[in-house]
CSV table of C-alpha atoms in Angstrom, one decimal:
chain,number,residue,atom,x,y,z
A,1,UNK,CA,9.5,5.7,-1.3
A,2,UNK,CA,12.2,3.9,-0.4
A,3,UNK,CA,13.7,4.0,3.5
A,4,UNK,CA,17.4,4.2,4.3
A,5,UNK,CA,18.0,3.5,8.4
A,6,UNK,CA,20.3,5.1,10.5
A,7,UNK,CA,21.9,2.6,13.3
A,8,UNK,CA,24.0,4.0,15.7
A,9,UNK,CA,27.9,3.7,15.3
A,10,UNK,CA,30.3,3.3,18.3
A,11,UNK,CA,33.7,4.6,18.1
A,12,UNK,CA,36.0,3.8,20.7
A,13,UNK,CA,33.6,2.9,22.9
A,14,UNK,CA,31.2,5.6,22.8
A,15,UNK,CA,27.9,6.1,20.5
A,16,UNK,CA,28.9,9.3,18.7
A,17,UNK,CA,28.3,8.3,15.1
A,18,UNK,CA,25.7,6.9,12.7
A,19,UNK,CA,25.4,5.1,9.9
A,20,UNK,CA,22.8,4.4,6.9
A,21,UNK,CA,21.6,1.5,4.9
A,22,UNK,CA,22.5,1.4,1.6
A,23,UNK,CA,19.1,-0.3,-0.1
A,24,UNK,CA,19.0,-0.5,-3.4
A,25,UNK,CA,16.6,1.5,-5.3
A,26,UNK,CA,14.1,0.1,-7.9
A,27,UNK,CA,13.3,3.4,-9.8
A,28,UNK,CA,10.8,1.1,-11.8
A,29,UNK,CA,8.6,1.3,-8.8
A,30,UNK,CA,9.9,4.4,-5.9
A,31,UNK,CA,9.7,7.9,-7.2
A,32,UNK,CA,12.3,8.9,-4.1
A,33,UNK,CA,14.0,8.1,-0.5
A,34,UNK,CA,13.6,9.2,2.7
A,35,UNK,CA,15.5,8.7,6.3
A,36,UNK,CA,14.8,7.3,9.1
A,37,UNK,CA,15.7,9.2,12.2
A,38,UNK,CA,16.7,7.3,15.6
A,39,UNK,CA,15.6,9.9,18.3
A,40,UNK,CA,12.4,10.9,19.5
A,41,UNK,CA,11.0,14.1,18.1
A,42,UNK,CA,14.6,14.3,16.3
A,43,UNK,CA,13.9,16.5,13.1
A,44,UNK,CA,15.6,17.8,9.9
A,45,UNK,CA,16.6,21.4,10.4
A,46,UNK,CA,17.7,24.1,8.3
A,47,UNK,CA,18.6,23.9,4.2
A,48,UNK,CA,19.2,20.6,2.8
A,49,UNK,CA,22.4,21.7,0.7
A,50,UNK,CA,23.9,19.6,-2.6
A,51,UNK,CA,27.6,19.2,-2.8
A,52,UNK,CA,28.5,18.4,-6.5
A,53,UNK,CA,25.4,17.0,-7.4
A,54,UNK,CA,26.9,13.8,-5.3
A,55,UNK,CA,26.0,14.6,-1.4
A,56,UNK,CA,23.0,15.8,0.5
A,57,UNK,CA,24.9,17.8,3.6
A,58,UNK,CA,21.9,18.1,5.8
A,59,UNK,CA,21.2,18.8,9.9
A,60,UNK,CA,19.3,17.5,12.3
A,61,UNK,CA,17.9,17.8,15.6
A,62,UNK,CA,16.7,15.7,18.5
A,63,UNK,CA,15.7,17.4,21.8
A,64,UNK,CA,16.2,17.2,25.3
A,65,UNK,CA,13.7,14.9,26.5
A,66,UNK,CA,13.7,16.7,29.9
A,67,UNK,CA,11.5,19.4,28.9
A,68,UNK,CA,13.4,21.5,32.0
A,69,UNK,CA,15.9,21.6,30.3
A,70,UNK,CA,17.4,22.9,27.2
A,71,UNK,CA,18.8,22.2,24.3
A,72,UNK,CA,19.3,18.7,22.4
A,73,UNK,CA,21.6,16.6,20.3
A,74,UNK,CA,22.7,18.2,16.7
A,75,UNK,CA,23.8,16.1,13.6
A,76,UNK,CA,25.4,16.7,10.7
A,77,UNK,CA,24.9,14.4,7.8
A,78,UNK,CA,26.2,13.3,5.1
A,79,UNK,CA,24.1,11.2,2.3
A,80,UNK,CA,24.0,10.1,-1.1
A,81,UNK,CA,22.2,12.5,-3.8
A,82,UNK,CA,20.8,9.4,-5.7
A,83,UNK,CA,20.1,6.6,-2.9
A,84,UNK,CA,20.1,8.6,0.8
A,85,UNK,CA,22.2,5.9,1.9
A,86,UNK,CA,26.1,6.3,2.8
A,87,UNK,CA,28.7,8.7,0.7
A,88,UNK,CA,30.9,6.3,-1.0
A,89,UNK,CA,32.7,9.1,-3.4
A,90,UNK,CA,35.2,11.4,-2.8
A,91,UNK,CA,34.0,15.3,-2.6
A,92,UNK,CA,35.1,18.6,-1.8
A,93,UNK,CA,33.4,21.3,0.8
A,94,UNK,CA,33.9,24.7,-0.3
């Protein structure tokens, strides 16, 4: 299996993005990919969906570590179909 890691990504000087490796795949010897996630106890949630055969539009969650308190952080992703690493084509959302 080969891993793609997610770093965070500042924009204008606040984390509020991510971004994932793009390592290249040797389909001689991994069968697949996975992800990496940053946060504790963060998880994939919901339906992985395919966009065009091209993008794996997936969620994810990472909870509040203060168990007091509710709620959590939510991502949306965007990956590659064929890698799991960053969306380099052009797609459409309908």
């Amino acid at each position: 299996m080969q891993s793609q890691v997610l770093t965070p990504m500042i924009i204008n000087s606040v984390t509020n993005g991510r971004a994932s490796t793009k390592s290249a795949i040797d389909w001689h010897t991994k069968r697949d990919w996975n992800i990496d996630l940053i946060k504790t106890g963060e998880r994939f949630v919901g339906q992985l969906q395919s966009i065009e055969n091209k993008v794996v539009l997936s969620t994810t969650l990472a909870p509040n570590m203060d168990f007091c308190t509710g709620g959590g952080t939510s991502y949306i992703m965007l990956s590659d179909f064929i890698s799991g690493g960053p969306v380099n084509d052009n797609f459409t959302l309908k």
